Every structure is written in structure tokens, then in C-alpha cells.
CSV table of C-alpha atoms in Angstrom, one decimal:
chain,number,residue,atom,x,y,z
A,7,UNK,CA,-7.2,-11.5,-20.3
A,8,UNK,CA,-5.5,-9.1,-23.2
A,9,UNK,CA,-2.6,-6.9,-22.0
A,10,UNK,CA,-5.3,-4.1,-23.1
A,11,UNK,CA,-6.2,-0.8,-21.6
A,12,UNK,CA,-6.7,2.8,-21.7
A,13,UNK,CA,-4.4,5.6,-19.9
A,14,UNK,CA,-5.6,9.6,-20.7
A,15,UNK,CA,-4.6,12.4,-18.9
A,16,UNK,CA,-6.3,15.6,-18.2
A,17,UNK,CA,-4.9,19.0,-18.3
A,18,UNK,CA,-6.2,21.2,-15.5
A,19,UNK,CA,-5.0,24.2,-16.8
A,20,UNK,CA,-4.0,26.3,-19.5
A,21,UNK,CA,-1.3,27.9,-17.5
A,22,UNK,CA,1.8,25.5,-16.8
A,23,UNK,CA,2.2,26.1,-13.0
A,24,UNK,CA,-1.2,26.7,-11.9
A,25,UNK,CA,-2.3,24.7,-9.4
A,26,UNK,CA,-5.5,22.6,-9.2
A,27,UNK,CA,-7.1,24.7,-6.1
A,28,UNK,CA,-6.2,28.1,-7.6
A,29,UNK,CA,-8.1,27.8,-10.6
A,30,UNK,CA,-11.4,29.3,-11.5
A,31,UNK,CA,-14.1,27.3,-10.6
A,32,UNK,CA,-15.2,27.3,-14.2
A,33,UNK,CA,-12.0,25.5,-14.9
A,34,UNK,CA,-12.3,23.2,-12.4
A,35,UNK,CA,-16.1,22.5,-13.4
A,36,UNK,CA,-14.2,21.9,-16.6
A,37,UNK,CA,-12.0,19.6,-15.7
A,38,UNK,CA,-15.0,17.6,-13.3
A,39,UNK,CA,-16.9,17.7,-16.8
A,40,UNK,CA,-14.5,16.1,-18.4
A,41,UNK,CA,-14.0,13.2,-16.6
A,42,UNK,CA,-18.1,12.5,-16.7
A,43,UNK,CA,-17.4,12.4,-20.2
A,44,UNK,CA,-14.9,10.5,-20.6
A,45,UNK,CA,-15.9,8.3,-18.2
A,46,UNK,CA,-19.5,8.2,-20.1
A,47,UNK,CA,-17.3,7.6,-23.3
A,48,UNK,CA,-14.7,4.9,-21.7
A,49,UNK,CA,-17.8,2.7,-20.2
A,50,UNK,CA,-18.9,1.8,-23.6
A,51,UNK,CA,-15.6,-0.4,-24.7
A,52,UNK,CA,-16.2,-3.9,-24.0
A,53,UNK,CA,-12.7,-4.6,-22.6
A,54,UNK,CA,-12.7,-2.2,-20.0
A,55,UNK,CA,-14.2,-3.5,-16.1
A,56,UNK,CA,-12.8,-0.5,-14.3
A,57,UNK,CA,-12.5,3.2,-14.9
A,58,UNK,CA,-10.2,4.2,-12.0
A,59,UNK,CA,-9.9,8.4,-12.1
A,60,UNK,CA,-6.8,10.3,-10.0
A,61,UNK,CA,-4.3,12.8,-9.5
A,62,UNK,CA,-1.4,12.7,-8.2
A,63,UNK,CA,0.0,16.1,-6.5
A,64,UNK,CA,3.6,16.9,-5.5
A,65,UNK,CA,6.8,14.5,-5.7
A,66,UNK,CA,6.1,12.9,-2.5
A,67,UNK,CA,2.7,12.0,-4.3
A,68,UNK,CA,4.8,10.1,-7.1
A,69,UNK,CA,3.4,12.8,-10.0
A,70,UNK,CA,5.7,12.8,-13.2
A,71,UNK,CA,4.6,15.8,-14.5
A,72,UNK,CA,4.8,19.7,-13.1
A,73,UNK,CA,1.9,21.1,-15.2
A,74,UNK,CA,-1.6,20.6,-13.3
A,75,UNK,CA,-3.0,17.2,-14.5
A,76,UNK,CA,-5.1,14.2,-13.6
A,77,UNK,CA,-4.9,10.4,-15.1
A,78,UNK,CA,-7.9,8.4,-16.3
A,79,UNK,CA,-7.4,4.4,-16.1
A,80,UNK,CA,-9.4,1.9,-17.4
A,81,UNK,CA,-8.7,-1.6,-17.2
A,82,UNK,CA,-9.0,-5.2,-18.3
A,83,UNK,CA,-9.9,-6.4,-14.8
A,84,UNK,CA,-11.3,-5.9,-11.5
A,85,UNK,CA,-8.2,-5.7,-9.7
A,86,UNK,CA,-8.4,-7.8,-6.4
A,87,UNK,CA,-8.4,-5.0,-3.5
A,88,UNK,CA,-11.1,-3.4,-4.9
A,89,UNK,CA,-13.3,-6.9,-5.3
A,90,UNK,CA,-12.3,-7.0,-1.7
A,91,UNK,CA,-13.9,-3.8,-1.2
A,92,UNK,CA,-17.2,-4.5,-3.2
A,93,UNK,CA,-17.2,-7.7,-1.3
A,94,UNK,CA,-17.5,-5.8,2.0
A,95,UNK,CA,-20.1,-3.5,0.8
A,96,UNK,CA,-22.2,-6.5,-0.6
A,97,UNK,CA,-21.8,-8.3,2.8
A,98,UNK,CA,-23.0,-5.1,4.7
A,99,UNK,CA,-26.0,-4.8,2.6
A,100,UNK,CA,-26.9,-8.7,3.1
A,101,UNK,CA,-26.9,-8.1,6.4
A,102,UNK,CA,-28.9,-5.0,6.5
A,103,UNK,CA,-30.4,-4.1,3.8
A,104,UNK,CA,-28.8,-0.8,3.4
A,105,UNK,CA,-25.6,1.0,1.5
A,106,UNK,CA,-23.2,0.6,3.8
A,107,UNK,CA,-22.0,4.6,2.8
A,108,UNK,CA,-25.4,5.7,3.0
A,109,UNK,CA,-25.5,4.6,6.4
A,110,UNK,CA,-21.9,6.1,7.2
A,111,UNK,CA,-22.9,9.4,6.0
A,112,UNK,CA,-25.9,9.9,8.0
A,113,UNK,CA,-24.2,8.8,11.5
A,114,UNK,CA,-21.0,11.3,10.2
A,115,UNK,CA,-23.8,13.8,10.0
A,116,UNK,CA,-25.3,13.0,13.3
A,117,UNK,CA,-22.0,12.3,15.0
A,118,UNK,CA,-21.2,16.0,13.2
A,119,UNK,CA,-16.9,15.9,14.6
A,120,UNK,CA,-15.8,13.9,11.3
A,121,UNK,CA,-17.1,16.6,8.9
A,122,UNK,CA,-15.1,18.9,7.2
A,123,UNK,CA,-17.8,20.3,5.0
A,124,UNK,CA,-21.6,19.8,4.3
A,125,UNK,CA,-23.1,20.8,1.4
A,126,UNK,CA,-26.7,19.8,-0.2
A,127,UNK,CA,-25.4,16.8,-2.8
A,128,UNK,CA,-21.7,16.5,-1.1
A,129,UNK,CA,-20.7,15.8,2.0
A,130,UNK,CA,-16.9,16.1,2.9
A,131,UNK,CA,-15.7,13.9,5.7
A,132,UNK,CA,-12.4,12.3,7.3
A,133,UNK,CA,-13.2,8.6,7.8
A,134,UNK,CA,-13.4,7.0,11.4
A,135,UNK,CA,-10.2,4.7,11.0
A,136,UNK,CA,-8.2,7.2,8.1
A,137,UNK,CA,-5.4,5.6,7.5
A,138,UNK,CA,-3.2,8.6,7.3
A,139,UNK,CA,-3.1,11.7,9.0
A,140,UNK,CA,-6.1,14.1,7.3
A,141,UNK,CA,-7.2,11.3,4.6
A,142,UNK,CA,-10.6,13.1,3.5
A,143,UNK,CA,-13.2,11.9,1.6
A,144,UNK,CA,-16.0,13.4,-0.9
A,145,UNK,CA,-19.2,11.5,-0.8
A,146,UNK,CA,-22.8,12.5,-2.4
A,147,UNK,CA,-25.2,12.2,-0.6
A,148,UNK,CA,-27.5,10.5,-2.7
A,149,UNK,CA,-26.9,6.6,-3.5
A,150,UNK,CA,-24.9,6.2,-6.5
A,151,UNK,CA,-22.9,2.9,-7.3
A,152,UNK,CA,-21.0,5.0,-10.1
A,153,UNK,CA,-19.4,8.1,-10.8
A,154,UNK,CA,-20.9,7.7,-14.4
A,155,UNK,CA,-24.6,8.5,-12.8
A,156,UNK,CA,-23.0,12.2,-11.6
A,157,UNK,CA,-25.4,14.7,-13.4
A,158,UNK,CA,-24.1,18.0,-15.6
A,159,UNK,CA,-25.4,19.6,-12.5
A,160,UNK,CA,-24.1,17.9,-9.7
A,161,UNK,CA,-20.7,17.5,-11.5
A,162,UNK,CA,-20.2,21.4,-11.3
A,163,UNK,CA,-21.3,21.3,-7.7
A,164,UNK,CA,-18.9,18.3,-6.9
A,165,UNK,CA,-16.2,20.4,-8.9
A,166,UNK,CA,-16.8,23.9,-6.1
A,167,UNK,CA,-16.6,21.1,-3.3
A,168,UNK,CA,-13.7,19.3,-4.7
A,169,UNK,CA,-11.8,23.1,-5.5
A,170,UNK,CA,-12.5,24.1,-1.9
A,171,UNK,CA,-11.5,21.3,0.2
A,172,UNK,CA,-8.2,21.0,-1.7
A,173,UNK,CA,-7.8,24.9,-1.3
A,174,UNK,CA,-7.9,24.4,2.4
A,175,UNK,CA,-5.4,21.8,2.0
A,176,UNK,CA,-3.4,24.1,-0.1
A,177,UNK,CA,-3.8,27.1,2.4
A,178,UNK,CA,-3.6,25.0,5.9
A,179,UNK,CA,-1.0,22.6,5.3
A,180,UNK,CA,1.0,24.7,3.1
A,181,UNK,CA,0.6,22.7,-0.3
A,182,UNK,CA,1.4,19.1,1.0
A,183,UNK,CA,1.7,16.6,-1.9
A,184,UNK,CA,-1.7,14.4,-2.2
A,185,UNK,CA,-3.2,11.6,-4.7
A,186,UNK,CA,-7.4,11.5,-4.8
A,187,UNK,CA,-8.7,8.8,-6.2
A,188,UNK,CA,-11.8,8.3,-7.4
A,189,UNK,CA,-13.6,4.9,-6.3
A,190,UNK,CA,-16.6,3.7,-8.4
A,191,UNK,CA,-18.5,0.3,-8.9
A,192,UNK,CA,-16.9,-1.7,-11.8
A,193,UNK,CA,-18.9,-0.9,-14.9
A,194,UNK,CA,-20.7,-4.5,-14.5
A,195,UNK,CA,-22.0,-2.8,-11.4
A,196,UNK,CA,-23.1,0.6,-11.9
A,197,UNK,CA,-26.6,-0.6,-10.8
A,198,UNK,CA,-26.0,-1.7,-7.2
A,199,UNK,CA,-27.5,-0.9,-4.3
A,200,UNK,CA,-24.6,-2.5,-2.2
A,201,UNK,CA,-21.6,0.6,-3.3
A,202,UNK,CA,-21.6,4.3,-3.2
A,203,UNK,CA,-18.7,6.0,-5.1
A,204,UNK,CA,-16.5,8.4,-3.5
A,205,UNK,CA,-13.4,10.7,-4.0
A,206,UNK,CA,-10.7,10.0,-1.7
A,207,UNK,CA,-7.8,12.8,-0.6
A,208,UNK,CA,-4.7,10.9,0.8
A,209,UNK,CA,-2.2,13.6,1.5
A,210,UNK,CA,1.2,12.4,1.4
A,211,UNK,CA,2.5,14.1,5.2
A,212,UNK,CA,3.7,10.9,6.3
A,213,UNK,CA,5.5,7.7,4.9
A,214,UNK,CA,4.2,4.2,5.4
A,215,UNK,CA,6.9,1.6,6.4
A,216,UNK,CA,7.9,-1.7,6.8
A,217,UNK,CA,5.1,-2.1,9.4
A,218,UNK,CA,2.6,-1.0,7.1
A,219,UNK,CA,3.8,-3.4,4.3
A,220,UNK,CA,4.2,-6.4,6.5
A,221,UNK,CA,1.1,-6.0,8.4
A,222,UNK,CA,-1.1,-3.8,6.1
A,223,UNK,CA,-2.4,-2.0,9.5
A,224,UNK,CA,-1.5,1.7,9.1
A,225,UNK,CA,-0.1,3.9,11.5
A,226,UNK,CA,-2.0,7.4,12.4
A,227,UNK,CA,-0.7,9.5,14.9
A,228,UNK,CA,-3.5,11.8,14.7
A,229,UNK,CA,-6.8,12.2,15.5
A,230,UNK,CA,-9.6,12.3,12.5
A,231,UNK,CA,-11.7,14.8,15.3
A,232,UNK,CA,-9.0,17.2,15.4
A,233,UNK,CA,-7.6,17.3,11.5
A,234,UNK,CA,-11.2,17.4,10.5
A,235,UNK,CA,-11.9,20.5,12.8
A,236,UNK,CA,-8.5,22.4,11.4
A,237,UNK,CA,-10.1,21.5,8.0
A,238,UNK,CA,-13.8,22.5,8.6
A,239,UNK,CA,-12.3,26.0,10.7
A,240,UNK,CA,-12.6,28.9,8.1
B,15,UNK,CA,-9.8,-7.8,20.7
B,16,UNK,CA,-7.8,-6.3,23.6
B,17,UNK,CA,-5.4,-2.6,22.6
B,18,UNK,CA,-2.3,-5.1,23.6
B,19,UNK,CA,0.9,-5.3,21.4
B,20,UNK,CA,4.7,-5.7,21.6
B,21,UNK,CA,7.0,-3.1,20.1
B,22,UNK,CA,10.7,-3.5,20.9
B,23,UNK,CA,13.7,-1.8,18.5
B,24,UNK,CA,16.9,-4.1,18.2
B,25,UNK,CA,20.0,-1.4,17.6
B,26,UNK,CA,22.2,-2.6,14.4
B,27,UNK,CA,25.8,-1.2,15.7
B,28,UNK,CA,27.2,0.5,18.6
B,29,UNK,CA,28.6,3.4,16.1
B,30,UNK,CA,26.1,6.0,15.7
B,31,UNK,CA,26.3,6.7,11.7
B,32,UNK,CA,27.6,2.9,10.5
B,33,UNK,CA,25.4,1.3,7.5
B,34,UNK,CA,23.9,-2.1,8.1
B,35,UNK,CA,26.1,-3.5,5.6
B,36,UNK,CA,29.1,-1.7,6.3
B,37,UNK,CA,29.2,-3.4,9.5
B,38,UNK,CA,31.3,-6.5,10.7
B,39,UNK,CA,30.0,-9.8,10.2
B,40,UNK,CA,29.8,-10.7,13.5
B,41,UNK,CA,27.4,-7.7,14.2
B,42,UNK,CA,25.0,-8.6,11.8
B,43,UNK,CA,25.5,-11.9,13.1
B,44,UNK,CA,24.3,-10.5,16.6
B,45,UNK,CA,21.2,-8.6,15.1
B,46,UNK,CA,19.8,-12.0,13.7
B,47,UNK,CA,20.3,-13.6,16.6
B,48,UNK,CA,18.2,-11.0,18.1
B,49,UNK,CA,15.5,-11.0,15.9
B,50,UNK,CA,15.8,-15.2,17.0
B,51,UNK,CA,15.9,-14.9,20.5
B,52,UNK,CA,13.2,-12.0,20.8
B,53,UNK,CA,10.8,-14.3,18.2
B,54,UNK,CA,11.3,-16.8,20.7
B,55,UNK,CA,10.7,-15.3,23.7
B,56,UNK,CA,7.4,-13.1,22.5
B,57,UNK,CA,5.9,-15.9,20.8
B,58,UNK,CA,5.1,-17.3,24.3
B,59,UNK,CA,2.8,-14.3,25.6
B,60,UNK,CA,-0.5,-15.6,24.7
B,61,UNK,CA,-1.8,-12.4,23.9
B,62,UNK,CA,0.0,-11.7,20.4
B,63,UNK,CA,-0.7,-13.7,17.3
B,64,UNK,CA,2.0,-12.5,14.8
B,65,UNK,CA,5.3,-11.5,15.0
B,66,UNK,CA,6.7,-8.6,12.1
B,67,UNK,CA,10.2,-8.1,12.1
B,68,UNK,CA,11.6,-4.6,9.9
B,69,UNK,CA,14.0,-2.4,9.2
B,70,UNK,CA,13.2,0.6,7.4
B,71,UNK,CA,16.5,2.6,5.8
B,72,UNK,CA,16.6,5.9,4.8
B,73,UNK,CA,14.0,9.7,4.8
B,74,UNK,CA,12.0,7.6,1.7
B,75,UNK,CA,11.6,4.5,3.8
B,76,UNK,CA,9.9,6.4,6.2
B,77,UNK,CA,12.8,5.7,8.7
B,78,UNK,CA,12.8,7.9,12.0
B,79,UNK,CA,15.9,7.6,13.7
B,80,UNK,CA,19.2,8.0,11.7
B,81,UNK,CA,21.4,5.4,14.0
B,82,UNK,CA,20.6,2.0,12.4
B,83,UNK,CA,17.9,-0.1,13.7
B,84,UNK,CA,15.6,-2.3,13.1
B,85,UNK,CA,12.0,-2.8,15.1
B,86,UNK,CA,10.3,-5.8,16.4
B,87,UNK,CA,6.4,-5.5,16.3
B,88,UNK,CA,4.1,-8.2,17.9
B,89,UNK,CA,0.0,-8.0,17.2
B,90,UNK,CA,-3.0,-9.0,18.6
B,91,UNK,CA,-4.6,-9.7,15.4
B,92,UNK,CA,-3.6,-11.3,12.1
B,93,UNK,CA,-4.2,-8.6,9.7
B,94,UNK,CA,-6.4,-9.2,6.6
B,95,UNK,CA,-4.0,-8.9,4.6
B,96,UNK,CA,-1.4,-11.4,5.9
B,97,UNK,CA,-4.6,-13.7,6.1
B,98,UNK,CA,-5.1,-13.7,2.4
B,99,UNK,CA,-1.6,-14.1,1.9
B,100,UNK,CA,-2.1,-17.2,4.0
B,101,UNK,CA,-5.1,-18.4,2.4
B,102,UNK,CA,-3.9,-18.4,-1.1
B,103,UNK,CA,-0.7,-20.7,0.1
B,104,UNK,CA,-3.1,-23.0,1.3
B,105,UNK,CA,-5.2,-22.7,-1.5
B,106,UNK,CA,-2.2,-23.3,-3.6
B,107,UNK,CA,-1.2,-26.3,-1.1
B,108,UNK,CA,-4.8,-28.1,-1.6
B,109,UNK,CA,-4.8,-28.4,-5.2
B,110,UNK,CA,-1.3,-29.5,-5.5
B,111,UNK,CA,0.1,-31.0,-1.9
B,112,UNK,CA,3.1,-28.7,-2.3
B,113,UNK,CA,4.1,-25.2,-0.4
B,114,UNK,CA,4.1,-23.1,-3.4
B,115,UNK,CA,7.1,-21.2,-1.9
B,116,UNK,CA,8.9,-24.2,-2.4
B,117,UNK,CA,7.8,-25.3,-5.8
B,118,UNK,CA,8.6,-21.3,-6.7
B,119,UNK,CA,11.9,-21.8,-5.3
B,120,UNK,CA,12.7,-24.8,-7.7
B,121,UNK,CA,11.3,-23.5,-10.9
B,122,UNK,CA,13.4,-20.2,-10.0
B,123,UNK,CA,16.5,-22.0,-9.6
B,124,UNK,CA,15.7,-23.5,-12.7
B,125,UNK,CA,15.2,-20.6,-14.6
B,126,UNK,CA,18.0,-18.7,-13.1
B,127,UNK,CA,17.4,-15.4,-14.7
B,128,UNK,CA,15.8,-13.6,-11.6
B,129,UNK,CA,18.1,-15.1,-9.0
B,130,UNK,CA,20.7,-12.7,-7.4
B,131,UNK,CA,22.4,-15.6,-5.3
B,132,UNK,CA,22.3,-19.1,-4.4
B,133,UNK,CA,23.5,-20.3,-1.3
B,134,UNK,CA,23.3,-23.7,0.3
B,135,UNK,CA,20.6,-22.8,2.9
B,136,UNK,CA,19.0,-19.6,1.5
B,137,UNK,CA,18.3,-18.5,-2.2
B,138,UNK,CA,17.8,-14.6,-2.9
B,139,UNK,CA,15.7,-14.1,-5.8
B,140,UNK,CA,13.4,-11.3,-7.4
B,141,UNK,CA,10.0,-12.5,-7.8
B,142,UNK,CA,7.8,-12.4,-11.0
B,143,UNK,CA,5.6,-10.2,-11.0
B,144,UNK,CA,7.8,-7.5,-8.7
B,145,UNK,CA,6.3,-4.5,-7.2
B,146,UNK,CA,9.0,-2.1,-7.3
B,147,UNK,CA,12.2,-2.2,-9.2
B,148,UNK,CA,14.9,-4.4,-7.5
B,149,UNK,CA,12.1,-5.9,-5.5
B,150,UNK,CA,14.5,-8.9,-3.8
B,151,UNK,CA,13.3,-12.2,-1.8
B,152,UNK,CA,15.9,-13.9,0.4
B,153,UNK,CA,14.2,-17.3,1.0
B,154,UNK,CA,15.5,-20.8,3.7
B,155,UNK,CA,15.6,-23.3,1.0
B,156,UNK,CA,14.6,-25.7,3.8
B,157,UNK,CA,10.6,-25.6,4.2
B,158,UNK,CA,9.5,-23.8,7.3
B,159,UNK,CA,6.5,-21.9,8.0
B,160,UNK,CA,7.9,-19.9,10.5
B,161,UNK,CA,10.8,-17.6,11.4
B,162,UNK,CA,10.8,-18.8,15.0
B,163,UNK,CA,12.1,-22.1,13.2
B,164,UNK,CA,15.3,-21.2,12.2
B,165,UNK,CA,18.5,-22.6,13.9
B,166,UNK,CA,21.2,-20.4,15.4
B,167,UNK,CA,23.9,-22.4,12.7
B,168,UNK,CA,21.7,-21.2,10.2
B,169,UNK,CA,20.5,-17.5,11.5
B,170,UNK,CA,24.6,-17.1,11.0
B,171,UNK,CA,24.4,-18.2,7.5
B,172,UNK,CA,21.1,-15.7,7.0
B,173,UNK,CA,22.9,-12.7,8.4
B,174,UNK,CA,25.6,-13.3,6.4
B,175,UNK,CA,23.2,-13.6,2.9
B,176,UNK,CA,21.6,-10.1,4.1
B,177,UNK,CA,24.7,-8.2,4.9
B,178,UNK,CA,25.8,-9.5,0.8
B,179,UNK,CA,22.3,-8.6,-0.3
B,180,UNK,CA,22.4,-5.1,1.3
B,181,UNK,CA,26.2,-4.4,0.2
B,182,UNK,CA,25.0,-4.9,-3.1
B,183,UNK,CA,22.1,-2.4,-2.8
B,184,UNK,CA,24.5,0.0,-1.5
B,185,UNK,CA,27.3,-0.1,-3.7
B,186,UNK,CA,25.4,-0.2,-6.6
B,187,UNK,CA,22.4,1.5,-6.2
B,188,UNK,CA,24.0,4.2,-4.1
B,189,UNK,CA,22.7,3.0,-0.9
B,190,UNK,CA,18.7,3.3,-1.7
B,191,UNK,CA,16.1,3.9,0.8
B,192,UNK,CA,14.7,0.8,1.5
B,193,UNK,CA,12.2,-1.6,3.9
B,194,UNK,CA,12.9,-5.0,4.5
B,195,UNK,CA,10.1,-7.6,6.5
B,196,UNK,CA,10.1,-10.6,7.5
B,197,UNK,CA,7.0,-12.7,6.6
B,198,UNK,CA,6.2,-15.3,8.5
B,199,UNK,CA,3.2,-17.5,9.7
B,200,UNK,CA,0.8,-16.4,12.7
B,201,UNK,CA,2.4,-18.1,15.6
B,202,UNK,CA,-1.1,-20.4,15.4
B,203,UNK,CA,0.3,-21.7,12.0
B,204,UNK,CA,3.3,-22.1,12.6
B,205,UNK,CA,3.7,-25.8,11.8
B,206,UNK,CA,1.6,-25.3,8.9
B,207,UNK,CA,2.9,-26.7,5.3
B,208,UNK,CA,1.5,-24.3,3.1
B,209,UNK,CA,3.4,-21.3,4.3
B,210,UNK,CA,6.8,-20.1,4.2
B,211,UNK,CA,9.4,-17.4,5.8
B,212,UNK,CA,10.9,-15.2,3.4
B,213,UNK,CA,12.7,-11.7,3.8
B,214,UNK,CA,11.0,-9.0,1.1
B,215,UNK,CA,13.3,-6.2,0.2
B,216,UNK,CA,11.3,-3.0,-0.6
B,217,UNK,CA,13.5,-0.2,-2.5
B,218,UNK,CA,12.0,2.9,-2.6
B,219,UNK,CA,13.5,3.7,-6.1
B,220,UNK,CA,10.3,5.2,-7.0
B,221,UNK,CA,7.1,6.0,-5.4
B,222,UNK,CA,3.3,4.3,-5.6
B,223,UNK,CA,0.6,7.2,-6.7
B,224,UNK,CA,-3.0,6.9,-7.1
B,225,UNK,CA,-2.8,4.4,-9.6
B,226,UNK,CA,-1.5,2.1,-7.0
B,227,UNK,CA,-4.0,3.5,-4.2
B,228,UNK,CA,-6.7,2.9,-6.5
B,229,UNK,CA,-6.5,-0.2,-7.8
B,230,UNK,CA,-4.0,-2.4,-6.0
B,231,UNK,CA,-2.1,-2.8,-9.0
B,232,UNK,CA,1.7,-2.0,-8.8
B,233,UNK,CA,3.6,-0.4,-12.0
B,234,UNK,CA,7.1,-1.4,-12.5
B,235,UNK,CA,8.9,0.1,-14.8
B,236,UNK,CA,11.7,-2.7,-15.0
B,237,UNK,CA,12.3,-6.5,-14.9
B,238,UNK,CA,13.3,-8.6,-12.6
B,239,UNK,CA,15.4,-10.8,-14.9
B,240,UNK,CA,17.3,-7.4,-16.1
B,241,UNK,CA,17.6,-6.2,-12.4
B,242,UNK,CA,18.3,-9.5,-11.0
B,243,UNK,CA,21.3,-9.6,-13.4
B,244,UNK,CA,22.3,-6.1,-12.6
B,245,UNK,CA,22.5,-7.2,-8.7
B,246,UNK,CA,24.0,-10.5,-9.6
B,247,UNK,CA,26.8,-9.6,-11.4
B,248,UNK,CA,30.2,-8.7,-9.4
């Protein structure tokens, strides 16, 4: 393997202490337009396995940088947790037949308590075991291994969900720090029926410890049920 | 799997605000022999499977009582990701018939650079490929899978390796948040001789960010061999 990657970064704003949620949604459609793109652009370099897209909000959230930004990443390998991840997925299918997300989303829809938001492409969500106390994912709805599939369309729509679910975080929780992350199949992969892509929020309210790093179980002390009802609660 | 565990806290010193390292000998002394006696004695209740021993120092550490302390944590389960941990040791063990912490151990001494002390029992090192900055490894130079195979002779000698390694962090580093964890083998495997104790010392100097979340993949902004000296010097 070559020591070779790419690193860009995103400017979310023309103004230097805007923050993400307070934009217009044209700029935010902007800045969701701009990943596709570069994303689009990035998957075409040989070298590159994995595009890995993500923001980092608020010290607690390790950002570097005041000014409203994002990071794109691609690298020279599939790094091992997210093989692990894939693996899963694959292993689920085998067994079934089906996405394993797919599946998730439509019992999250029946089971209704999880949901934060439901929209006709998107569905917002706080997973069954979140690791952290109102981790939230973005999901569409239809099956798509990669990000790079997103349409022109359905980027601007992801962008109004994506805007509004961090404004509530902004508003409710009184601007915590946060990382999303983007997870997508490895370019090798953007064809599988086996892995959905998916934007996850991890606020940063809590700090793991040295039971989390010697066990790699996390601690939650709250309910996914109840965070996901002060979320979805206009 | 029943909801069973063991959670116990081992109190560092009867003075409210003292540092670990600022205390006597003889009390750190007593604090491993806790950690000893209490491995001991939960490692015969059938129901738990690992034992995690940790200390977590300081707001960034994610510490939640300011009088020192340390915590005691017995699971039902072996987590995933102690498993994998596990399985590449013995992967490592079946091609070449040797515990890999050991072999490490030698080629470390050997190349000297990312050692911060050498003691006749235990060796504390930084490894190669650190996580964090100042990322340190106090490892029994004696082969044994398991914590619960220590001696009391030699718990003495360990106490007193930690207390050094600590001071350092504090008077140098201007006492750091930090975690520290004992790895050791699932009580199942603990005769095994592919796996190996070892105290990890976690700074938090700086702190992981999507990046990390998203791909598993740690940046460190420093070396070990510079940092190693840095500790190892008086």
C-alpha cells in the first residue's frame, strides 16, 4: 500500500461564525451538492477504496477550525472496522435475503418510538442500541450501497433533512458539540445489495472511558424512546 | 446471555484531593493488591467471563468522581472487540509458535527508541503504531495470559512501575487526563499462550473526531520514539 490519499475540506459558509443549522437551506443544499460532487470526482482515482465524508462540531467534537466546515477523506484502504461492518451486512443478507437497513427501517417505521423525523426519501431515526445518548441517524429510504448514487434531487432534500435535524439539536440541546459521519460501501462496492449508506449524528454530551476502551461496550444512560421523542417534539 | 455483571470501585487514598502518583508507595502498593485479590475472588462466580480493570483521571477522561479511584468491572460476555484482539494473538501464535507480546517485547528492547523504562519484571514501552500521543504500555516481561497470574512479590514491583509511569505523566505533561486498562484474557483463556496482560495508558492530549468514528483509523500527530524519549529522559 502507498502512504497516498486525499483530505479536502468544505466551507459551509461564507460568513466566519455561522453555524451549519443556521444557514439558508440553499447553502446547505450547496454544501450536500458538493460532496456528491466530489465524491462523484474522488471515486474515479484508482488509489482511493474509501471516501469517508464528516464534520466535526464543537471542541469536545475534536474540530480544529472555528469557521463552519466539513472534511472529505479518501483512502488507500478499507480500514478494518468498517470491513467488519460490511461483513455484518453481507452475513445478514446471506441469511435473508434482504438489506439488513432496509429491513431496520421499515420495523423503525412500524415500531414508530425510534423516529425522529419521516420524510418521503429520508427517514431520521435513533438506533435501537445508540451508543451514546441521542446518536441519530439519516437513512434513505430507498436501497443504496453508496452515497455516490444520491440524485441532484434527493441531495437537496437530504440537505432540508440534514439542516433540520441538526437545528433541533442546535435549539434543544443548546448547541452540543457533534461529528456526523457519512458511511458508504467502499467504492469496490457501490453495487451491493448487502449495505445501505447512512449519515450518523454522534453528539459529543458524554465521554467514553476506560470501560469503553477496554471492553468496546458503550455506556448509555438514556433511553433512545425518550431522546428520540424530545427530538421528533416540535 | 443473562443482564448479570460485577461493578465494584477500589478507592486510591484516604485523602480526598491526593493524585495517584503523588501518593506513598505503600498505597499504591495496596491498590494493586486490590485489583489482585478482587481478580481473584470474581473470577470464581461462574457467571462473568472477563474481568476490566480502570482508572479514568481527569473531566477529559470522562472521570466522575474527583477523589481518586479506580473501578473494577466484570462481564457476562467477551466483547467483540477483545475477541478480535484475541484472535489475531492467536493468529499470530499459529504461524510462528510464539506470543507475539513477547516477541514485541524483545524486538522493543532491542530497538530501544520507544521504551520509557526497563525494569527486571516489567518493561514500559510506547507501541508502534500509537493511537494517541504518549500512548504508553507497561508490560510483565514474564509470559502470562492473565492478570489473575501475577504474584503478590510482583504486584509490589507493578505498583511501583505505575506510580513512576504516572509521576512522569504528571510532572511533565502537567498531570494529563488520562485512562488506563488492564487487558487481559477471558477468564476461559486464561492459560492460553498466545495472549498477554499489559496496562494501556490512554492520554487524552487530544481528542478522536469523525475521522476516527468513521474509519477506525487513529491520527497521531507525534512519534513514539520522540515521545518515548521525552518520558524517558529524567
Amino acid at each position: 500500500m502507498d502512504g497516498v490519499g486525499i483530505h479536502e475540506v468544505v466551507i459551509g459558509s461564507p460568513i466566519h461564525n455561522q453555524l451549519f443549522p443556521l444557514n439558508e437551506d440553499k447553502q446547505v443544499e450547496e454544501v450536500l451538492l458538493a460532496y456528491r460532487e466530489r465524491y462523484l470526482a474522488l471515486r474515479e482515482d484508482p488509489r482511493i477504496k474509501l471516501i469517508i465524508i464528516f464534520k466535526n462540531h464543537g471542541e469536545a467534537a475534536g474540530t480544529s477550525l472555528e469557521h463552519t466546515h466539513s472534511q472529505i477523506v479518501g483512502t488507500a484502504v478499507v480500514p478494518s472496522n468498517i470491513r467488519k461492518k460490511l461483513d455484518e451486512a453481507a452475513r445478514y443478507y446471506d441469511d435473508h435475503g434482504r438489506c439488513v437497513y432496509c429491513d431496520s427501517i421499515q420495523e423503525e417505521l412500524h415500531f414508530k418510538k425510534r423516529i425522529v423525523m419521516d420524510t418521503e426519501r429520508f427517514v431520521v431515526l435513533q438506533p435501537f442500541a445508540s451508543r451514546v445518548p441521542f446518536e441519530t441517524w439519516i437513512i434513505p429510504k430507498e436501497h443504496q450501497a453508496s452515497f455516490g448514487s444520491i440524485s441532484v434531487e434527493d441531495s437537496k432534500r437530504f440537505a432540508k433533512v440534514l439542516k433540520e435535524t441538526l437545528f433541533r439539536f442546535y435549539s434543544k440541546l443548546n448547541d452540543p458539540a457533534y461529528n456526523f459521519v457519512i458511511h458508504t460501501s467502499p467504492i469496490k462496492d457501490e453495487g451491493e445489495d448487502y449495505y445501505h449508506w447512512h449519515l450518523q449524528i454522534i453528539p459529543r454530551l458524554t465521554t467514553t472511558a476506560g470501560f469503553e476502551m477496554g471492553s468496546g461496550i458503550y455506556i448509555n444512560v438514556s433511553f433512545p424512546e425518550e431522546t428520540a421523542q424530545f427530538l421528533r417534539e416540535g
